[in-house]
PDB file of C-alpha atoms in Angstrom:
ATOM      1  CA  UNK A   1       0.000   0.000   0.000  1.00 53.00           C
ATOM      2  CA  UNK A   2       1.029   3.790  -0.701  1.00 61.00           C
ATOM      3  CA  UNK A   3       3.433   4.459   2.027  1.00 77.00           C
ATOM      4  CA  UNK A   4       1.201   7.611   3.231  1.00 86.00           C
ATOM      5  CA  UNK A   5      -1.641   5.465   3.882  1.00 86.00           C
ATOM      6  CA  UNK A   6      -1.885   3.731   6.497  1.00 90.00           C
ATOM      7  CA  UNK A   7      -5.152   0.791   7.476  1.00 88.00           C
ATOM      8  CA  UNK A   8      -5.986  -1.567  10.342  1.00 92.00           C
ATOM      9  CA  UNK A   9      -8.772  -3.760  10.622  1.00 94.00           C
ATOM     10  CA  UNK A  10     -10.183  -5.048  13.806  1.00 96.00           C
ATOM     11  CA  UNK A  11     -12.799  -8.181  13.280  1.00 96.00           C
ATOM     12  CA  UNK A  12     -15.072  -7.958  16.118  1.00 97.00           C
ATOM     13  CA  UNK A  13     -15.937 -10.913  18.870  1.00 96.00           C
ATOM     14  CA  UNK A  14     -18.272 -13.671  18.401  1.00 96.00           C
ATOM     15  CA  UNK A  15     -21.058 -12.205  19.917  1.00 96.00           C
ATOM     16  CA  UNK A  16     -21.348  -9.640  17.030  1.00 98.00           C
ATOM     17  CA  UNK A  17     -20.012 -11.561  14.264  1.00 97.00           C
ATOM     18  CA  UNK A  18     -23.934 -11.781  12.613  1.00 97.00           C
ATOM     19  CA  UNK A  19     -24.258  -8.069  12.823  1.00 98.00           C
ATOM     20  CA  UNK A  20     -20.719  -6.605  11.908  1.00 98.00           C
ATOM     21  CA  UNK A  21     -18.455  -7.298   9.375  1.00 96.00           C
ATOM     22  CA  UNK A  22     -14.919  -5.455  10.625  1.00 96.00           C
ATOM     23  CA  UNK A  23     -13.725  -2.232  12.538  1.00 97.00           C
ATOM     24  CA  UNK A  24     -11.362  -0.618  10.857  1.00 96.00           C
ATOM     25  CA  UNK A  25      -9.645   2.798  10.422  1.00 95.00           C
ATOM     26  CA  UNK A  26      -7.715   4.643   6.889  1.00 93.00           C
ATOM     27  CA  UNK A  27      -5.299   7.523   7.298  1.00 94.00           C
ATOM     28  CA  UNK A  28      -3.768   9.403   4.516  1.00 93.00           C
ATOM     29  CA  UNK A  29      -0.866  10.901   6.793  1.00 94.00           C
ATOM     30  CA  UNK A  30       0.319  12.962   3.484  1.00 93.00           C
ATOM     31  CA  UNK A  31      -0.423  16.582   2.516  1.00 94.00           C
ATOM     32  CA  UNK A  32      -1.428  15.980  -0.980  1.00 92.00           C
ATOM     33  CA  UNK A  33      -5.652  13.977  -2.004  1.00 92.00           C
ATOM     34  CA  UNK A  34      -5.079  10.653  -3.325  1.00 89.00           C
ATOM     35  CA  UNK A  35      -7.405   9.508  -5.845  1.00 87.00           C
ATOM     36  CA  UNK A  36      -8.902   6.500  -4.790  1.00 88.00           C
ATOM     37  CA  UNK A  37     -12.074   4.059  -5.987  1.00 87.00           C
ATOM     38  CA  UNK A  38     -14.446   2.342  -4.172  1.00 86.00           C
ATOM     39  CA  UNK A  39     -15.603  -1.061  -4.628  1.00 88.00           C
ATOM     40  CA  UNK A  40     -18.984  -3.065  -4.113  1.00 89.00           C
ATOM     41  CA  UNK A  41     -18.523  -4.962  -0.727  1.00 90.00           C
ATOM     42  CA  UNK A  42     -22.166  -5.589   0.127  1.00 91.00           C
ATOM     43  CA  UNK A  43     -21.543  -3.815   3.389  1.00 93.00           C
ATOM     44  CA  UNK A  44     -23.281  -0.889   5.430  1.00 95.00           C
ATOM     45  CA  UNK A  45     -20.543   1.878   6.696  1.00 95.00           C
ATOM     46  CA  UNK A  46     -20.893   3.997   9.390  1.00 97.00           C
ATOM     47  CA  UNK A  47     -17.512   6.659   9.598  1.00 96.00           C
ATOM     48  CA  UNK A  48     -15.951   9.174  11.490  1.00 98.00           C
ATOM     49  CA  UNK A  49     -14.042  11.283   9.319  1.00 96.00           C
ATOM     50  CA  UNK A  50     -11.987  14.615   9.537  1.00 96.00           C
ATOM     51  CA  UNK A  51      -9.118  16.317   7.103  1.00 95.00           C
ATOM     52  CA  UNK A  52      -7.587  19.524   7.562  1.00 92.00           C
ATOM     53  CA  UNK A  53     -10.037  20.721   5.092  1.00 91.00           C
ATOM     54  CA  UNK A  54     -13.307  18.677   7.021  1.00 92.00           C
ATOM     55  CA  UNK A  55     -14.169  19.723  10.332  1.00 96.00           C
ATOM     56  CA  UNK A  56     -15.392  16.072  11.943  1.00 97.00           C
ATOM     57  CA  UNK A  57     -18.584  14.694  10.948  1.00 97.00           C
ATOM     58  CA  UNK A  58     -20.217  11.381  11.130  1.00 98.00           C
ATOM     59  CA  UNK A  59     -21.809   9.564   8.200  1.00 96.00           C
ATOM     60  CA  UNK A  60     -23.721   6.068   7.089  1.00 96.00           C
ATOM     61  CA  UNK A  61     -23.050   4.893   3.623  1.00 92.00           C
ATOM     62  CA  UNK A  62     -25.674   2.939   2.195  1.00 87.00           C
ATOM     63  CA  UNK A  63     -23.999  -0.435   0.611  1.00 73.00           C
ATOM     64  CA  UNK A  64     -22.492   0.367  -3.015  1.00 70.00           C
ATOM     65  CA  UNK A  65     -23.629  -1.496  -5.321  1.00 82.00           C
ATOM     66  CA  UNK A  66     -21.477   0.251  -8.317  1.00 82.00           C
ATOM     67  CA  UNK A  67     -17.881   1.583  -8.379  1.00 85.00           C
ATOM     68  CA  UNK A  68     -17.508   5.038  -7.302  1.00 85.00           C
ATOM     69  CA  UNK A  69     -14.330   7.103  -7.808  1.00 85.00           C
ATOM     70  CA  UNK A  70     -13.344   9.446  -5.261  1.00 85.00           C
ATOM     71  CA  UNK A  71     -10.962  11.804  -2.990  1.00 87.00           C
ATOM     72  CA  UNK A  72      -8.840  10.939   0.328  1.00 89.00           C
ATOM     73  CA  UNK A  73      -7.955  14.395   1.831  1.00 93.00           C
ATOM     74  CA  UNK A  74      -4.882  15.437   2.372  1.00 94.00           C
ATOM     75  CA  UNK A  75      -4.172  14.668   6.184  1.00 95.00           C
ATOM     76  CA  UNK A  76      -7.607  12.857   6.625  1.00 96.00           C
ATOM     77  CA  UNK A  77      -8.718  10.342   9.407  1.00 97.00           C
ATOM     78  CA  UNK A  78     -11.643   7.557   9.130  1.00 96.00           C
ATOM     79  CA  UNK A  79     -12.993   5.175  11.583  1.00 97.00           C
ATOM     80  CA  UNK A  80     -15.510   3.024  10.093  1.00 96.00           C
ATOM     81  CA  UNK A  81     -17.997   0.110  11.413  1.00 97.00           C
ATOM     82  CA  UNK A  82     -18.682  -1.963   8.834  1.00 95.00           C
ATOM     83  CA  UNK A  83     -22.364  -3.725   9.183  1.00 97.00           C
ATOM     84  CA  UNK A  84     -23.408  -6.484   7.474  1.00 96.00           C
ATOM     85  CA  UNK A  85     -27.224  -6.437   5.965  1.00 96.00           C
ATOM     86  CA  UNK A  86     -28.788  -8.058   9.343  1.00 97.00           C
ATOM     87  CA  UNK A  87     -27.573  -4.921  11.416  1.00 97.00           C
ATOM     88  CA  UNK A  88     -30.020  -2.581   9.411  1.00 97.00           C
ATOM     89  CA  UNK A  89     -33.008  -4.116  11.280  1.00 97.00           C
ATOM     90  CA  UNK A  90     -31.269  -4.729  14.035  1.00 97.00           C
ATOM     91  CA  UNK A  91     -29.177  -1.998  15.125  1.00 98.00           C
ATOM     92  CA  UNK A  92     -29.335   0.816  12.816  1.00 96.00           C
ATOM     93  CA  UNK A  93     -33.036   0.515  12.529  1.00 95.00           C
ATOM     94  CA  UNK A  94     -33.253   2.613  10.040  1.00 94.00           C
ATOM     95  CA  UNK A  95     -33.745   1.083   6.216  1.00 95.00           C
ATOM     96  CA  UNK A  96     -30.811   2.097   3.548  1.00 94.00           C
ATOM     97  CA  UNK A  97     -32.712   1.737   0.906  1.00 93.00           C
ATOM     98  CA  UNK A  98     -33.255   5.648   0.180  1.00 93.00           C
ATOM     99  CA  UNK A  99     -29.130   6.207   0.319  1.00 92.00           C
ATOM    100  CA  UNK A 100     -28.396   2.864  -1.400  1.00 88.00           C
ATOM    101  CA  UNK A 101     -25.244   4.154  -3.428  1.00 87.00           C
ATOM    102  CA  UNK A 102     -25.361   8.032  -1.440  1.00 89.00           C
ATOM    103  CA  UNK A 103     -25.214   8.498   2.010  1.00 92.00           C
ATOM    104  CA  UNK A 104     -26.129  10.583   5.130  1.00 95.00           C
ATOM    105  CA  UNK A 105     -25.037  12.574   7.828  1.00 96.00           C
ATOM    106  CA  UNK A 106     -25.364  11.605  11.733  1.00 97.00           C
ATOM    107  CA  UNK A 107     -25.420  14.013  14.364  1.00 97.00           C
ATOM    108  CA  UNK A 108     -21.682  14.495  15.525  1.00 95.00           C
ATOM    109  CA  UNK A 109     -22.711  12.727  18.810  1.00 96.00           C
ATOM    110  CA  UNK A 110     -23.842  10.034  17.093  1.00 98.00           C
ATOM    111  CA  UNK A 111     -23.820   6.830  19.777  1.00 98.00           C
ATOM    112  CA  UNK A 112     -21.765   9.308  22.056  1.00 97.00           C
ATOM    113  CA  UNK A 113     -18.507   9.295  19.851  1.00 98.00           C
ATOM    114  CA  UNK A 114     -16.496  12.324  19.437  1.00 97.00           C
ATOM    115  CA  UNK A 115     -13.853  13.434  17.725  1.00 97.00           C
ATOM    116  CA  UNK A 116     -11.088  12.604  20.611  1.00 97.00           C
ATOM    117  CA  UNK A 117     -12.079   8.869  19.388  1.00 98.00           C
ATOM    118  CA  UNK A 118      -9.525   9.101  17.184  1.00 97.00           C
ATOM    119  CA  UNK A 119      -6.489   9.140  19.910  1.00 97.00           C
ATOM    120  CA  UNK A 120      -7.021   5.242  20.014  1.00 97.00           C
ATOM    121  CA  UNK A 121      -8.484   3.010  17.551  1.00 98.00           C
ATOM    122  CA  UNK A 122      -8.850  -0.061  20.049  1.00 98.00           C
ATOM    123  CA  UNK A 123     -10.591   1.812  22.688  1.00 98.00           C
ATOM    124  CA  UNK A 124     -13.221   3.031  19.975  1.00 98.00           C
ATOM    125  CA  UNK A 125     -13.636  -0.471  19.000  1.00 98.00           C
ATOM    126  CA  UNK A 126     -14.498  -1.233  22.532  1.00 98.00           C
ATOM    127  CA  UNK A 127     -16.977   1.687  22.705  1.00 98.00           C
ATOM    128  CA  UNK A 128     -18.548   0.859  19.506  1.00 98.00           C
ATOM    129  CA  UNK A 129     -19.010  -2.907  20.528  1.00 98.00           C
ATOM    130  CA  UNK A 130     -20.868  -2.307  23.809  1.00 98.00           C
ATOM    131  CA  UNK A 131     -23.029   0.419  22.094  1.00 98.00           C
ATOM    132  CA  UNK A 132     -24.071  -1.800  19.333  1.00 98.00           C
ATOM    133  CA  UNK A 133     -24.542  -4.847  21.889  1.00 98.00           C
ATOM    134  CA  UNK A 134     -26.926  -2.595  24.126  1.00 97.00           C
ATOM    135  CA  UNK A 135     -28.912  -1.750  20.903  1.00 97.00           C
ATOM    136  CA  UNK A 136     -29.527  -5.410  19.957  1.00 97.00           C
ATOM    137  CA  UNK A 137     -33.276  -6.714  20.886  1.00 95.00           C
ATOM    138  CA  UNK A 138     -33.520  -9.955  23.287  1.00 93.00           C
ATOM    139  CA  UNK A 139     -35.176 -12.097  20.283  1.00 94.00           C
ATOM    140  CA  UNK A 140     -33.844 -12.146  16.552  1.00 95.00           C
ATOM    141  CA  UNK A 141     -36.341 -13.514  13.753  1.00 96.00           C
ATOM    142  CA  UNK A 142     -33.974 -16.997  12.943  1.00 95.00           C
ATOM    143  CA  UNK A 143     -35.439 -17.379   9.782  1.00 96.00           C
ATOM    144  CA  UNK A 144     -33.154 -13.802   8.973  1.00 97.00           C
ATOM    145  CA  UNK A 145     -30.416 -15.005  11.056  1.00 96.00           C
ATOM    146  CA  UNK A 146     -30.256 -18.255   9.049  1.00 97.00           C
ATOM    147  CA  UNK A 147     -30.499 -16.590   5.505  1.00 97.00           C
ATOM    148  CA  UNK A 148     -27.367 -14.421   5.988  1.00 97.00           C
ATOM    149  CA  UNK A 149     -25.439 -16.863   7.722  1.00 97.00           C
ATOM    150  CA  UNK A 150     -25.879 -19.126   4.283  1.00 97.00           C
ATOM    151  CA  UNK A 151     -25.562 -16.020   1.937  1.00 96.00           C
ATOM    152  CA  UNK A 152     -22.283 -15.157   3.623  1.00 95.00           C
ATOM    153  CA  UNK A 153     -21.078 -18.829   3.896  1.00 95.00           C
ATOM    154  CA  UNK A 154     -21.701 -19.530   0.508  1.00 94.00           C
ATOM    155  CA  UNK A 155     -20.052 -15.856  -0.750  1.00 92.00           C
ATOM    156  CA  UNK A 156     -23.871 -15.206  -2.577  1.00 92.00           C
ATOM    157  CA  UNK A 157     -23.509 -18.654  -4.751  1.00 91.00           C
ATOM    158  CA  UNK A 158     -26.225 -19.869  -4.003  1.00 92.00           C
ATOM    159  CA  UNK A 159     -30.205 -19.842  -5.139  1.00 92.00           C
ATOM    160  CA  UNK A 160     -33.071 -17.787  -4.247  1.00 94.00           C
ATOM    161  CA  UNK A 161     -35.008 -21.087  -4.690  1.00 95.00           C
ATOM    162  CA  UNK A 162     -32.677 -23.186  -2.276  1.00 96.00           C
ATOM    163  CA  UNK A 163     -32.490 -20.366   0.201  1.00 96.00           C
ATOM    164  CA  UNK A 164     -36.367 -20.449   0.596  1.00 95.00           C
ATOM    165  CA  UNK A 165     -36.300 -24.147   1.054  1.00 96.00           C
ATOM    166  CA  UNK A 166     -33.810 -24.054   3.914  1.00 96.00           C
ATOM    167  CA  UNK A 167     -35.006 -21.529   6.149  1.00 96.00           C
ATOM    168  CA  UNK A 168     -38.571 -21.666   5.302  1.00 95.00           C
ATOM    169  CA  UNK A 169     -39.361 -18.434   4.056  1.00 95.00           C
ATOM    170  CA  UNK A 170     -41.132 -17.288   0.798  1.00 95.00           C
ATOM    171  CA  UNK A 171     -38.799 -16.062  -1.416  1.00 94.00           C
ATOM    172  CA  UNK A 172     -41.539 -13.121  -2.547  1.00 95.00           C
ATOM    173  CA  UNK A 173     -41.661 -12.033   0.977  1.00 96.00           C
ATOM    174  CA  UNK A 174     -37.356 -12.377   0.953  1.00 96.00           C
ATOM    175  CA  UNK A 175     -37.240 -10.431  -1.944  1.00 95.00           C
ATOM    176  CA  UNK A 176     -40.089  -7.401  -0.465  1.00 96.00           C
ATOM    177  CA  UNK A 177     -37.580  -7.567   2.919  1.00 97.00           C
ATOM    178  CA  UNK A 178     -34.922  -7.072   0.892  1.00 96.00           C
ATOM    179  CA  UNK A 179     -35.949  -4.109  -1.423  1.00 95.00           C
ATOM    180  CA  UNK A 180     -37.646  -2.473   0.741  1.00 95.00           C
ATOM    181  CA  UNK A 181     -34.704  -2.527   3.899  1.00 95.00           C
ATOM    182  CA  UNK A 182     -31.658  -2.431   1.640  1.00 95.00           C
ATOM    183  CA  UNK A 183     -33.125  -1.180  -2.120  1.00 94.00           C
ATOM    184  CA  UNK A 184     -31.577  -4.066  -3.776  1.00 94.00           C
ATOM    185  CA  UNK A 185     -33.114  -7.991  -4.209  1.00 94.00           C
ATOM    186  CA  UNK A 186     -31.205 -10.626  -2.512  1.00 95.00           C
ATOM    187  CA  UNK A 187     -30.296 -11.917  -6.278  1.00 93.00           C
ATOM    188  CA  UNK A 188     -28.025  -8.585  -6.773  1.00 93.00           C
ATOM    189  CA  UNK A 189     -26.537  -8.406  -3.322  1.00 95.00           C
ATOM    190  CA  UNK A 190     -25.499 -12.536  -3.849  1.00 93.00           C
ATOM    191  CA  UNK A 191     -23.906 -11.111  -7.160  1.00 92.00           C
ATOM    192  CA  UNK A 192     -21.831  -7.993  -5.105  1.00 93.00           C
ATOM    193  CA  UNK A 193     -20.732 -10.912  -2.574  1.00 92.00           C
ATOM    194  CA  UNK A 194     -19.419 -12.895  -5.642  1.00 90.00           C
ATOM    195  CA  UNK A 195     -17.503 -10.599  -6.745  1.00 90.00           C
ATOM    196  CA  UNK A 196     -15.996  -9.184  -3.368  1.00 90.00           C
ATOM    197  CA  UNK A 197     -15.184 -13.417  -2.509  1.00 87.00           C
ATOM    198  CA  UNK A 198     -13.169 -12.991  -6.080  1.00 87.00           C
ATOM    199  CA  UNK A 199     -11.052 -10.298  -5.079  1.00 87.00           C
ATOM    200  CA  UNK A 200      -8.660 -11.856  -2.723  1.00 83.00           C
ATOM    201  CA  UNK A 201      -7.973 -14.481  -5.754  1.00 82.00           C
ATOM    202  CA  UNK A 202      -7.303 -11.545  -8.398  1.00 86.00           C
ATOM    203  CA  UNK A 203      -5.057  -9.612  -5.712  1.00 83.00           C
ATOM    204  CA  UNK A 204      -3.220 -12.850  -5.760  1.00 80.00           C
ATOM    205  CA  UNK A 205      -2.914 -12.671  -9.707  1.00 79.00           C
ATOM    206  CA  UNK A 206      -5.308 -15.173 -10.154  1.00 80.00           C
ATOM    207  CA  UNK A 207      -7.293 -14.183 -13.443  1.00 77.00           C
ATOM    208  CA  UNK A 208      -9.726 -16.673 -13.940  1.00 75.00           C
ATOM    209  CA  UNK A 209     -12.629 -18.004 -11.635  1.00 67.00           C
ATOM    210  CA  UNK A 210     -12.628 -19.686  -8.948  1.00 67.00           C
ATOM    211  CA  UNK A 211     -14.850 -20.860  -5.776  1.00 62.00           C
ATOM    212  CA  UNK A 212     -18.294 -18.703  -7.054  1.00 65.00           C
ATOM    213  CA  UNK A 213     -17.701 -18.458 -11.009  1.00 66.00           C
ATOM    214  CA  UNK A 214     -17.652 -20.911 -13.059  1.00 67.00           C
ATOM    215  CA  UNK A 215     -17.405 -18.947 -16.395  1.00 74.00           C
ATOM    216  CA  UNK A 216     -15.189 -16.620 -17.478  1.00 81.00           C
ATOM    217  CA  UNK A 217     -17.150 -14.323 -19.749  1.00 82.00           C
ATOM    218  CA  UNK A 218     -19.639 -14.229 -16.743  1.00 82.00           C
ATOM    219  CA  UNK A 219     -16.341 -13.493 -14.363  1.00 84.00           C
ATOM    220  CA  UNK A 220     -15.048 -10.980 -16.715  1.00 86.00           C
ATOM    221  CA  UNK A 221     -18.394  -8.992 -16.906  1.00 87.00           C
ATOM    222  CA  UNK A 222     -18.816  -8.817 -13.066  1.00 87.00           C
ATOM    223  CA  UNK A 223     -15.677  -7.253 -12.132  1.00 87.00           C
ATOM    224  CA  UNK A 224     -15.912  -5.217 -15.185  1.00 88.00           C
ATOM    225  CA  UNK A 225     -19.327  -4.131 -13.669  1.00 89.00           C
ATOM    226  CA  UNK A 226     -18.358  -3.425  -9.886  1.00 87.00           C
ATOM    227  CA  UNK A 227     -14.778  -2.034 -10.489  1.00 87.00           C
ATOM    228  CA  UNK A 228     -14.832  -0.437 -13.527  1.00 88.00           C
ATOM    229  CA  UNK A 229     -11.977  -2.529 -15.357  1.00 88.00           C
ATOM    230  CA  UNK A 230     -10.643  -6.191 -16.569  1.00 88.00           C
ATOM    231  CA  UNK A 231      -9.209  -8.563 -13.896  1.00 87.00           C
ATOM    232  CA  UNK A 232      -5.758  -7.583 -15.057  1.00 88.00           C
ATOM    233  CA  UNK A 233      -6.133  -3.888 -14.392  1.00 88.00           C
ATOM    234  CA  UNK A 234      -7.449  -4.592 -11.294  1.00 87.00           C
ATOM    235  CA  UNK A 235      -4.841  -7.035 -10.196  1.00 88.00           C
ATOM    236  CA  UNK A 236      -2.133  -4.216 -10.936  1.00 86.00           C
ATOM    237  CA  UNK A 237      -3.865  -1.988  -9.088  1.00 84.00           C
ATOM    238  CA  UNK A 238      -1.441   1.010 -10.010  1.00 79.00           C
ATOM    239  CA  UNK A 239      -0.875   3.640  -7.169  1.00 73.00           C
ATOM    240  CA  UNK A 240      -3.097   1.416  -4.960  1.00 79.00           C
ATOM    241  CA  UNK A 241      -5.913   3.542  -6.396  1.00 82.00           C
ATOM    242  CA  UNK A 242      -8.291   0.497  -5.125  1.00 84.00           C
ATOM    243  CA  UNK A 243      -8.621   0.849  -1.636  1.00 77.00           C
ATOM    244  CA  UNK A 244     -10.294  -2.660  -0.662  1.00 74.00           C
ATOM    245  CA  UNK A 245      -8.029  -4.330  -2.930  1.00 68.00           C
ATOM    246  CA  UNK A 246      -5.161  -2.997  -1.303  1.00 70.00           C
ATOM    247  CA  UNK A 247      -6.958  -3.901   1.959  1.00 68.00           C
ATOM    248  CA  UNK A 248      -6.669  -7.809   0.918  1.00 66.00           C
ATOM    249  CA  UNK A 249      -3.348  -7.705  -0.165  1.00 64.00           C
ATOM    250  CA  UNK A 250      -2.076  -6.156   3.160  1.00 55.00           C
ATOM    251  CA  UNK A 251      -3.758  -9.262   5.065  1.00 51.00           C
TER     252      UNK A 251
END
């Protein structure tokens, strides 16, 4: 990774492993923007952020589901919680699917952070935990639990059809749940976890499918679609312009 940026990730402990992906935190310790690109991960963000042109704010990004190109400010600081899809019921409780692709701000003293959060990554990841834990309900609906524990386990390959068989559950009434909490239908968000499962094989220079394709036209065209380029290109990754690329390479 570009030596002026610096990431950690933090996975958190078993007891929020259904509702959150990863803690992690980005800095750009240089005094210069460094173009950067976002890709798909199927994955609700909520940051802190502040540059020496950004006072600090709080925002939630609502899953990409597309590529988006974009700026790291010069001398800029993020800590993000990254949800998975169950945490939007759960925790959030607030549905994305109005800022699917956008985003929105949070009140500064959002969950009681601040911006002296930033003098110490692992103590935020301790605050954040026990917040999100005291926001969790007693009961869960199991039939939810179940189908994102075999989306994720199965990186999305798997069928709408064989989904509804194993946790009981209509696949209409999956797919209303899923447009109208996330804006998306659980066939395109199994697609965006195809492609993110792919990644850590083209970071490797592996160029044609494995584990979810099957086909490389079909491979081709979905990184094509969520990143913008060919495998190749995005297995160069050239001035680690691809953040979560550069993510899975640093692992």
């Amino acid at each position: 990774m570009d030596q002026d940026l610096e990431y950690k990730i933090i996975k958190p402990d078993e007891s929020l492993a259904d509702f959150v992906e990863q803690f992690w935190f980005l800095k750009n310790h240089s005094d210069r923007d460094i173009e950067t690109t976002g890709l798909p991960d199927g994955l609700v963000d909520i940051i802190l952020n502040k540059s020496v042109t950004q006072p600090f704010h709080i925002i939630e990004l609502g899953g990409l589901t597309e590529h988006e190109n974009a700026k790291l400010p010069a001398r800029c600081i993020m800590f993000c919680i990254s949800f998975k899809l169950l945490a939007v019921e759960y925790v959030i409780h607030q549905p994305i699917s109005d800022i699917l692709n956008s985003g929105r701000f949070l009140p500064d003293d959002f969950w009681g952070f601040a911006e002296s959060d930033f003098m110490d990554f692992e103590a935020f990841v301790d605050k954040a935990s026990n917040k999100i834990k005291s926001l969790l309900p007693a009961e869960i609906d199991q039939r939810k639990r179940k189908l994102f524990n075999l989306v994720y386990q199965t990186n999305g390959n798997i069928t709408i059809k064989e989904l509804s068989e194993k946790v009981f559950w209509n696949s209409r009434q999956i797919n209303r749940y899923f447009n109208q909490q996330f804006g998306i239908s659980l066939k395109a968000y199994c697609t965006i976890l195809r492609f993110r499962a792919s990644l850590n094989h083209i970071a490797n220079g592996k160029l044609s499918p494995e584990g979810s394709y099957f086909d490389q036209n079909h491979f081709i065209k979905d990184v094509k679609k969520f990143s913008g380029v060919v495998p190749k290109e995005l297995s160069k990754n050239k001035n680690d312009r691809f953040i979560l690329l550069s993510a899975i390479k640093d692992k």
